[in-house]
PDB file of C-alpha atoms in Angstrom:
ATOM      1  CA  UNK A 246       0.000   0.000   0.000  1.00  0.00           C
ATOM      2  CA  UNK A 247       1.126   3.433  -0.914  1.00  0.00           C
ATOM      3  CA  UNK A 248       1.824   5.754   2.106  1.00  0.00           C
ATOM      4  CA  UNK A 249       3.418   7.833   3.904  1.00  0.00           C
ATOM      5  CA  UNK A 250       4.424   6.535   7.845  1.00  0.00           C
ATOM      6  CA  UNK A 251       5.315   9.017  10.590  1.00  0.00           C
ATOM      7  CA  UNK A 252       6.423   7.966  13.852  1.00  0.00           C
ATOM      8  CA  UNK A 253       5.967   8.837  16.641  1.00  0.00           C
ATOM      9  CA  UNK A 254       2.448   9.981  16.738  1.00  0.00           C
ATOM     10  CA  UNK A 255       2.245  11.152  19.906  1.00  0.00           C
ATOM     11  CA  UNK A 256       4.670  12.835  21.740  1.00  0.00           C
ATOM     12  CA  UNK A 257       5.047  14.845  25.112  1.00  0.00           C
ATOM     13  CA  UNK A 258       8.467  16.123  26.004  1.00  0.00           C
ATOM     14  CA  UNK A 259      10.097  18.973  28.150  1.00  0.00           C
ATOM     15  CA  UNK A 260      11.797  22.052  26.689  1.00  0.00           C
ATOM     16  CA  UNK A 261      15.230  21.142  25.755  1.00  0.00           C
ATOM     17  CA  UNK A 262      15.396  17.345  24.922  1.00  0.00           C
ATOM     18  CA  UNK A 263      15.850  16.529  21.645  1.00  0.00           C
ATOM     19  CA  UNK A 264      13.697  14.797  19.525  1.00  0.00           C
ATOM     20  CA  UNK A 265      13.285  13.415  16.246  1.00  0.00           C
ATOM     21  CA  UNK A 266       9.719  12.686  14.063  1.00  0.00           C
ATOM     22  CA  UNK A 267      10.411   9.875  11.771  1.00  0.00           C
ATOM     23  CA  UNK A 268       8.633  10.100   8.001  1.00  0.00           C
ATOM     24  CA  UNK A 269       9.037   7.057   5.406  1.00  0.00           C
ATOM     25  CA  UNK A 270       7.333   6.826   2.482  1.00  0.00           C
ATOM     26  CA  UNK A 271       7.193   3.575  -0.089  1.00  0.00           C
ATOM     27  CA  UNK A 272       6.671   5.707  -3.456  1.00  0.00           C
ATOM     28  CA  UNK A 273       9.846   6.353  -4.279  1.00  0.00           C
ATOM     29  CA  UNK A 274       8.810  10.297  -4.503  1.00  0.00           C
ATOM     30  CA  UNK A 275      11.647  12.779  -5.109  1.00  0.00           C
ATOM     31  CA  UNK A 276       9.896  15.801  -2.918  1.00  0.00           C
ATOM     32  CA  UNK A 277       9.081  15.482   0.566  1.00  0.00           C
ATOM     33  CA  UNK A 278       8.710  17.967   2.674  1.00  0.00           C
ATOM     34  CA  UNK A 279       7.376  19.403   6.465  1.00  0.00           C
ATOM     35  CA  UNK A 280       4.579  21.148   7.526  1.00  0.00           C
ATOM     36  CA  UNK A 281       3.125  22.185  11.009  1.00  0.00           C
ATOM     37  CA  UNK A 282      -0.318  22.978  11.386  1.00  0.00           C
ATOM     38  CA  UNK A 283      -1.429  25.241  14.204  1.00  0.00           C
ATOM     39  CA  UNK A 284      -4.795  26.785  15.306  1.00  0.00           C
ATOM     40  CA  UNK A 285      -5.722  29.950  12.974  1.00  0.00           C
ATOM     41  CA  UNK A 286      -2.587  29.647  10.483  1.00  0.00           C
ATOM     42  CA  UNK A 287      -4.000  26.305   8.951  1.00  0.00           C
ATOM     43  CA  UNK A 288      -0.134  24.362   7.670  1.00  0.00           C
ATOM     44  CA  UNK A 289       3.417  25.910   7.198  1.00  0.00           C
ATOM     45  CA  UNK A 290       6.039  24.399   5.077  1.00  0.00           C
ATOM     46  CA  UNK A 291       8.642  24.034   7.371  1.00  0.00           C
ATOM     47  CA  UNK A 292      11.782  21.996   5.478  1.00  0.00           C
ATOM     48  CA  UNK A 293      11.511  20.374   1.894  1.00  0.00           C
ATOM     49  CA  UNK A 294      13.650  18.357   0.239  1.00  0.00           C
ATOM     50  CA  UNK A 295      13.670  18.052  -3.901  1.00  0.00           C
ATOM     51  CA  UNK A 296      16.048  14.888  -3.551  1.00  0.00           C
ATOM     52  CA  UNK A 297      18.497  13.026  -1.734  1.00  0.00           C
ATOM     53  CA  UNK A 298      20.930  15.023   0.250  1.00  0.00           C
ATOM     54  CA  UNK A 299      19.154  18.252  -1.402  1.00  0.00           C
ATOM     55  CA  UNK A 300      16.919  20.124   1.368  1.00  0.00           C
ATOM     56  CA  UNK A 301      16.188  23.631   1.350  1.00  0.00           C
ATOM     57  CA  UNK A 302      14.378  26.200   4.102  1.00  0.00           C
ATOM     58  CA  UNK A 303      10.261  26.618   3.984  1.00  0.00           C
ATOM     59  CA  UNK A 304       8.401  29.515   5.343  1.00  0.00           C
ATOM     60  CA  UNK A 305       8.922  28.402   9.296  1.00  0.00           C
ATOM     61  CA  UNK A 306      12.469  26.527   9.547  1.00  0.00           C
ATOM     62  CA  UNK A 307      13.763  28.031  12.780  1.00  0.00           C
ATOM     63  CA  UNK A 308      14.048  26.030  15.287  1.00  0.00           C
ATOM     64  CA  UNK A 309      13.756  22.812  13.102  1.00  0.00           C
ATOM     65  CA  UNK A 310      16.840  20.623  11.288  1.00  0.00           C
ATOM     66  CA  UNK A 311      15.838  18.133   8.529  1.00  0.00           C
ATOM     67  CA  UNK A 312      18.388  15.388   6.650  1.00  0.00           C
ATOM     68  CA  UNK A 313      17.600  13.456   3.485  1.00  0.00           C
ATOM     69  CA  UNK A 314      19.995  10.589   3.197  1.00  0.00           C
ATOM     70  CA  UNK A 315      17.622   8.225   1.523  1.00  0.00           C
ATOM     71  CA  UNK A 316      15.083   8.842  -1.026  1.00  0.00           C
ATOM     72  CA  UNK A 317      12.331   7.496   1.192  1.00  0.00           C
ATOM     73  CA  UNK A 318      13.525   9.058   4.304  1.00  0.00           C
ATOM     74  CA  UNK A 319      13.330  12.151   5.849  1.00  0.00           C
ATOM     75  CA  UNK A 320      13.312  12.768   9.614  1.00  0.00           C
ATOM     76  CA  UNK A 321      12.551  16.334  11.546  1.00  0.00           C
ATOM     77  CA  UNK A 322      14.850  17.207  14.404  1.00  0.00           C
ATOM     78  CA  UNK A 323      14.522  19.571  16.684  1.00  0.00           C
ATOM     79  CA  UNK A 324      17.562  20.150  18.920  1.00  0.00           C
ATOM     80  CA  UNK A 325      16.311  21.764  21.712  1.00  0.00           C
ATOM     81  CA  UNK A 326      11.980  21.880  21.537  1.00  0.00           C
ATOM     82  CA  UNK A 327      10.115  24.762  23.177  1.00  0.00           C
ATOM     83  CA  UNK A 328       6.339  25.079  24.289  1.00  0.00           C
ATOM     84  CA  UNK A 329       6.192  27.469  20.897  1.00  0.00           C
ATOM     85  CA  UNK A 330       7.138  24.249  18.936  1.00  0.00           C
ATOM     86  CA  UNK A 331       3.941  22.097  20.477  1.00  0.00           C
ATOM     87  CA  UNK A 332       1.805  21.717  17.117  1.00  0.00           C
ATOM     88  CA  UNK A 333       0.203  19.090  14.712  1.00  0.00           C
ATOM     89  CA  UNK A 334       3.342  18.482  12.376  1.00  0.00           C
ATOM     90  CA  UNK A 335       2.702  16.408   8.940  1.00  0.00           C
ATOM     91  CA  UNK A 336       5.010  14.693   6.831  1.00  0.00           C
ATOM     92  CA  UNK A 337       4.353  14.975   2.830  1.00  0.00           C
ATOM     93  CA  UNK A 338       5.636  13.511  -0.095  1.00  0.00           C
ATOM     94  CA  UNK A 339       5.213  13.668  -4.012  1.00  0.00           C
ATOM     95  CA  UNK A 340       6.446  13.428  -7.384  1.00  0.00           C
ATOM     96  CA  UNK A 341       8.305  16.316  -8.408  1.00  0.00           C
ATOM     97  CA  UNK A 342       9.071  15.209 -12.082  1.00  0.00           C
ATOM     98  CA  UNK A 343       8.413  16.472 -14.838  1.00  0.00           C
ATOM     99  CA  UNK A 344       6.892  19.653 -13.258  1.00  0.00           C
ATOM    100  CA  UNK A 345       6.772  20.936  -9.553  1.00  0.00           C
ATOM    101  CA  UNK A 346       3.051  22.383  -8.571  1.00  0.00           C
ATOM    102  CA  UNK A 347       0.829  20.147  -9.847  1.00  0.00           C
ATOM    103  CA  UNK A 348       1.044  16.838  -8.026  1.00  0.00           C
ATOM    104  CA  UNK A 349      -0.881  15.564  -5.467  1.00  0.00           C
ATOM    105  CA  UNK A 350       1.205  15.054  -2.624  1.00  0.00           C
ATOM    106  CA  UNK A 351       0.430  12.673  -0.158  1.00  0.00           C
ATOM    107  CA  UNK A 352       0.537  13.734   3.625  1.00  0.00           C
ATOM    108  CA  UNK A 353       1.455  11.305   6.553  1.00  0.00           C
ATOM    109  CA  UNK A 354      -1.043  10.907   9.812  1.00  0.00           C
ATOM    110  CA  UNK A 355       0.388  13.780  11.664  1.00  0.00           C
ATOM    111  CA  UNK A 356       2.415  13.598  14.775  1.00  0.00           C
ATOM    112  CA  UNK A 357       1.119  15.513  17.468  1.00  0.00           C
ATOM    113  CA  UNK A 358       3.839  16.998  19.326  1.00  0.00           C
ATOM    114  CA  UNK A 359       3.203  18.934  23.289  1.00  0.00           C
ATOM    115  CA  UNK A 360       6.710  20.538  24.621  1.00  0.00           C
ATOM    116  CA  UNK A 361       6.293  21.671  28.826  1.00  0.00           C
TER     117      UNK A 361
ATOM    118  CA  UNK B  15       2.917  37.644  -2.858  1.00  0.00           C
ATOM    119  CA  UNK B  16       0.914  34.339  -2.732  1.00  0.00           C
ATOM    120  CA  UNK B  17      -2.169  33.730  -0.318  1.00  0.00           C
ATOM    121  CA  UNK B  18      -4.734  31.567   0.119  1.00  0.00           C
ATOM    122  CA  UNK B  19      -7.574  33.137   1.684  1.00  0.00           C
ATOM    123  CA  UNK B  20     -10.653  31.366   3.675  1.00  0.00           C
ATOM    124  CA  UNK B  21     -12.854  34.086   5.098  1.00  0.00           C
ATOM    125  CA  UNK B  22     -14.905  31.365   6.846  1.00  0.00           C
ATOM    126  CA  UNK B  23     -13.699  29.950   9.685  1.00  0.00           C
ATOM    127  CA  UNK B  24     -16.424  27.850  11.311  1.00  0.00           C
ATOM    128  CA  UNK B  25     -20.085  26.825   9.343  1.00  0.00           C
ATOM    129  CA  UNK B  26     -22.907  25.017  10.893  1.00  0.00           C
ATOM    130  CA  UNK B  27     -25.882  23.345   8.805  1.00  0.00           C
ATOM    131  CA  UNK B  28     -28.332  20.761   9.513  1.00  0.00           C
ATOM    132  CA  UNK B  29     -27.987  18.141   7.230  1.00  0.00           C
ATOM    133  CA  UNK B  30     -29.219  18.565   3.930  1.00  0.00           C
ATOM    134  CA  UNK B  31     -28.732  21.599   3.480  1.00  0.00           C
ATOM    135  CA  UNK B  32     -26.400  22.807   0.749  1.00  0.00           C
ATOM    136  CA  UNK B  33     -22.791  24.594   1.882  1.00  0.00           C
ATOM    137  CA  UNK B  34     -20.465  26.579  -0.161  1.00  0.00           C
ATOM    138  CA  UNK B  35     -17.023  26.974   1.537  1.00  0.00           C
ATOM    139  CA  UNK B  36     -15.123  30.345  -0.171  1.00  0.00           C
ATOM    140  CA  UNK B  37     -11.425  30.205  -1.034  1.00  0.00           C
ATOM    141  CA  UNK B  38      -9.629  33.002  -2.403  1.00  0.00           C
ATOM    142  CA  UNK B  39      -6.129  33.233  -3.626  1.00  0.00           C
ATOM    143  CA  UNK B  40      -3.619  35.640  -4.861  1.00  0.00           C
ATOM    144  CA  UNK B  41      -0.661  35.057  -7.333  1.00  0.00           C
ATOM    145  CA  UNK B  42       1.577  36.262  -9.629  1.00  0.00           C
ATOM    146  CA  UNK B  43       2.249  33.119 -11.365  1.00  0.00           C
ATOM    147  CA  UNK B  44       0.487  31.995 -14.920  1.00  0.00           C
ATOM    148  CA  UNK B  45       0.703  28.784 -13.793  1.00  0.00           C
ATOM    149  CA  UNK B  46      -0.519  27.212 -10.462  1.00  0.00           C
ATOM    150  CA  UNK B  47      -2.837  24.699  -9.235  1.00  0.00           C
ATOM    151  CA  UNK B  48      -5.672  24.498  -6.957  1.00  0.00           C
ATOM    152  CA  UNK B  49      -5.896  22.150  -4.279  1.00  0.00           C
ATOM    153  CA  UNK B  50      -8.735  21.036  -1.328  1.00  0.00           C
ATOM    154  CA  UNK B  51      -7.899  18.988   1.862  1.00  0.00           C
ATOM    155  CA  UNK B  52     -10.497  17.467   3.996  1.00  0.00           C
ATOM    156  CA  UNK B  53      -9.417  17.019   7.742  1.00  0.00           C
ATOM    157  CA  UNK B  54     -11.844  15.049   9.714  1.00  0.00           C
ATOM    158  CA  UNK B  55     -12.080  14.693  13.015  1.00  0.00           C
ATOM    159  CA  UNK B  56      -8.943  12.188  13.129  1.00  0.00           C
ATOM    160  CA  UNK B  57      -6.753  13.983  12.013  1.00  0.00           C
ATOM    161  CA  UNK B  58      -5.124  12.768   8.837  1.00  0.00           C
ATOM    162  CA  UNK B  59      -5.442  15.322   5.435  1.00  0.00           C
ATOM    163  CA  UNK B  60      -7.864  13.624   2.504  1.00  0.00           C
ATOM    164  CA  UNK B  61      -7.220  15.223  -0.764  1.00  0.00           C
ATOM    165  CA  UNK B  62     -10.183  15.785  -2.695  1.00  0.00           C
ATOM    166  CA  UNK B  63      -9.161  17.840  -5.799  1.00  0.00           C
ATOM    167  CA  UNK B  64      -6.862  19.528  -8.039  1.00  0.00           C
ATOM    168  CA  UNK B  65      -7.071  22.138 -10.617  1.00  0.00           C
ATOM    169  CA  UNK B  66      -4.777  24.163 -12.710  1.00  0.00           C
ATOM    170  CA  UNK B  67      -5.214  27.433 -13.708  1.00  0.00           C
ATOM    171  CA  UNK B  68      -5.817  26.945 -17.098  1.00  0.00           C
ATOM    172  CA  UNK B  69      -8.623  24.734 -16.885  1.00  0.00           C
ATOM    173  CA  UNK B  70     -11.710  26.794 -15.591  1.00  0.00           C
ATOM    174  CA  UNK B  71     -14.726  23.716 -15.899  1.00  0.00           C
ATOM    175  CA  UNK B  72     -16.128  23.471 -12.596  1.00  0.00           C
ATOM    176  CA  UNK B  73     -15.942  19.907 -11.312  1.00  0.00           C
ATOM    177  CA  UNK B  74     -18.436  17.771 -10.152  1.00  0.00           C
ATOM    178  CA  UNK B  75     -17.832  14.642  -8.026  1.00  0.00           C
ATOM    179  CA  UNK B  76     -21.057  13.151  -6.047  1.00  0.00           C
ATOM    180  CA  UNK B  77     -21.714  15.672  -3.537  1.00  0.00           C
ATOM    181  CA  UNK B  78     -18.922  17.713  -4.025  1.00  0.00           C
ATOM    182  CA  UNK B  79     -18.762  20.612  -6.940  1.00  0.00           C
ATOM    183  CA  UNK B  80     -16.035  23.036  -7.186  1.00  0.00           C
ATOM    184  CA  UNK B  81     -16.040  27.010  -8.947  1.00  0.00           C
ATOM    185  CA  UNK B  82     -13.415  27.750 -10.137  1.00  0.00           C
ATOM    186  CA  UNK B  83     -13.553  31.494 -11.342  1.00  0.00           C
ATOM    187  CA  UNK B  84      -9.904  33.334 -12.226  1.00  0.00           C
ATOM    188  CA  UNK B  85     -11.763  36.737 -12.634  1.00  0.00           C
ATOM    189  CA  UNK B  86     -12.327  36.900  -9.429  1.00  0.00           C
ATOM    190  CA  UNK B  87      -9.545  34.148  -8.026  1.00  0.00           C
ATOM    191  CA  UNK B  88     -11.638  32.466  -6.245  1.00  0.00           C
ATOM    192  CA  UNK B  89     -11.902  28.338  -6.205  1.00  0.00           C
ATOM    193  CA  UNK B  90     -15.408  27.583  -4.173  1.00  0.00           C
ATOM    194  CA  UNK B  91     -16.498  24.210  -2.673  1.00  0.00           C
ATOM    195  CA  UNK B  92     -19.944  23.283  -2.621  1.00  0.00           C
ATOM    196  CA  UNK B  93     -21.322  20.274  -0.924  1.00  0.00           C
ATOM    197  CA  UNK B  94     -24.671  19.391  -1.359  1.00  0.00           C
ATOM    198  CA  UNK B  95     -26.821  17.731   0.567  1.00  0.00           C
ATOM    199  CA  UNK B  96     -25.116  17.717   3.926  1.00  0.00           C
ATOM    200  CA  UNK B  97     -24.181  14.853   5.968  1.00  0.00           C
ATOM    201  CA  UNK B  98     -22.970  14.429   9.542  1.00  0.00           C
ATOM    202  CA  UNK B  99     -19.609  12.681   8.031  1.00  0.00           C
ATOM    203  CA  UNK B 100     -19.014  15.840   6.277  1.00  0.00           C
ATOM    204  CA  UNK B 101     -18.157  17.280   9.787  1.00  0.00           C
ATOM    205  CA  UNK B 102     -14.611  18.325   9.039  1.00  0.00           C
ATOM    206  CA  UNK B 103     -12.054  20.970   8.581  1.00  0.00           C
ATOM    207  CA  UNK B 104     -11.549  21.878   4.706  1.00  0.00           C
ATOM    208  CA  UNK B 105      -8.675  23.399   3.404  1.00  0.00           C
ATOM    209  CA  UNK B 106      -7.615  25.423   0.009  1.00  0.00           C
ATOM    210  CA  UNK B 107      -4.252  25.487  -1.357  1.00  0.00           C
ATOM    211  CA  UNK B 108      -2.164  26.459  -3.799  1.00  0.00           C
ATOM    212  CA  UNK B 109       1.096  25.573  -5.843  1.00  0.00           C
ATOM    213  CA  UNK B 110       3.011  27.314  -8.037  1.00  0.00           C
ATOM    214  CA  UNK B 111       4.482  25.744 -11.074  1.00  0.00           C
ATOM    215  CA  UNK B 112       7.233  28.986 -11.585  1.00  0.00           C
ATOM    216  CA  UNK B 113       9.334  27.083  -8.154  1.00  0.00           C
ATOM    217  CA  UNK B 114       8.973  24.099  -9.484  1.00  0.00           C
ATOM    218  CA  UNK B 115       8.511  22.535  -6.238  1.00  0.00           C
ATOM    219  CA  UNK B 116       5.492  21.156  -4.940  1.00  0.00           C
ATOM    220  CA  UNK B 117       5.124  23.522  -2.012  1.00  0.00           C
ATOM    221  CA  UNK B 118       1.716  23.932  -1.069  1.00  0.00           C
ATOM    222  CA  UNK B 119       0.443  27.468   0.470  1.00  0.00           C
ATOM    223  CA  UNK B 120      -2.892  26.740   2.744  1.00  0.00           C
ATOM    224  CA  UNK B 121      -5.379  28.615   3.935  1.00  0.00           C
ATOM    225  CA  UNK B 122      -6.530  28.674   7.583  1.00  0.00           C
ATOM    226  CA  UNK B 123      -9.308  26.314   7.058  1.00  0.00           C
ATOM    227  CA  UNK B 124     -13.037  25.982   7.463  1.00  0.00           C
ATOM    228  CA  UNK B 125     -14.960  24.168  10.397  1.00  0.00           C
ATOM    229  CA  UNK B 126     -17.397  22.777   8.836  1.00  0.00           C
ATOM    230  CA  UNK B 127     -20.059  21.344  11.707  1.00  0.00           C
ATOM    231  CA  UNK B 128     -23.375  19.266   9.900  1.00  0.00           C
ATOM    232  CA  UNK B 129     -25.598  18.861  12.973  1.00  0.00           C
ATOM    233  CA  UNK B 130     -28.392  15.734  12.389  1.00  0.00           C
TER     234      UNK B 130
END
């Protein structure tokens, strides 16, 4: 089955330990990217990657640290969480080829993330 | 500067009535596509369409219809015939084909309540 996996889904942590979110996808998609979703703003692009060992800064980045050293990997780290980090974070993924903007991408379950 | 705009942010019906959630979106690009997300209740982001800006036919799927209208940038959803299931949170997006990336720009989202 096609999809997207994040892990974990739920999280609660204290300000300062460092955490990673997990995001694997089987489609062998090119882009994959981060987004947070918050009350009000409706989703952010945080991190996106076009391809392996290619990632590149979204609209909401700080605070956030992203690697893509597999195609169907591509984990979200944050070094040191704070409270203004606790969101609904979601993992996506699509084809990129032969033009960016008009595929579908395919979104993970969402990791819910609370920092004390 | 691109923006997706959702004026609404929480609807209540009864069922069967017919709701029209607005979306309105600014860009400087010739090319871009058109995008709706349903979030139920759990959580996870359903796609439900995509349009590109050259292709102005409104869609029709079941329930659903979309309007698309570039005079006035605007990309309504219509769902007829409420049900309870459509209880959800529906976003509008937009990608730009000039970044070739498939960065998606949301909206804040509708609540969309359907009361029995």
């Amino acid at each position: 089955e096609a999809q997207v996996t994040q892990n974990p889904r739920y999280l609660i942590t204290v300000t300062g330990k460092k955490l990673t979110v997990t995001c694997s996808q089987n489609m062998n998609h090119e882009y994959m990217s981060w987004y947070r979703q918050d009350p009000g703003l409706g989703l952010r692009q945080i991190y996106y990657s076009m391809n392996v060992e290619v990632t590149d800064k979204g609209d909401v980045p700080e605070g956030y640290k992203v690697s893509r050293k597999e195609k169907r990997n591509f984990p979200l780290i944050l070094e040191s969480p704070s409270p203004n980090q606790t969101s609904l974070y979601f993992c996506a993924s699509s084809l990129s080829i032969p033009r960016g903007g008009q595929n579908e991408q395919f979104f993970g379950p969402g990791t819910r993330l609370t920092v004390l | 500067a691109q923006k997706v705009t959702q004026a609404q942010t929480e609807i209540s019906v009864v069922e069967k009535e017919d709701v029209t959630l607005d979306c309105v979106y600014e860009t400087r690009d010739t090319t871009y596509y058109l995008f709706w997300y349903k979030q139920p209740p759990s959580g996870e982001l359903v796609f439900l369409i995509r349009r590109n800006s050259f292709d102005e036919q409104n869609e029709i799927s079941g329930r659903y219809s979309w309007n698309f209208q570039k005079s006035t940038s605007s990309f309504n959803f219509t769902i007829t015939a409420s049900q309870v299931v459509d209880s959800a949170v529906y976003f509008c997006a937009l990608s730009e084909g000039a970044y070739n990336t498939d960065k998606l720009i949301f909206g804040t989202g509708t609540r969309l309540q359907v009361f029995p």
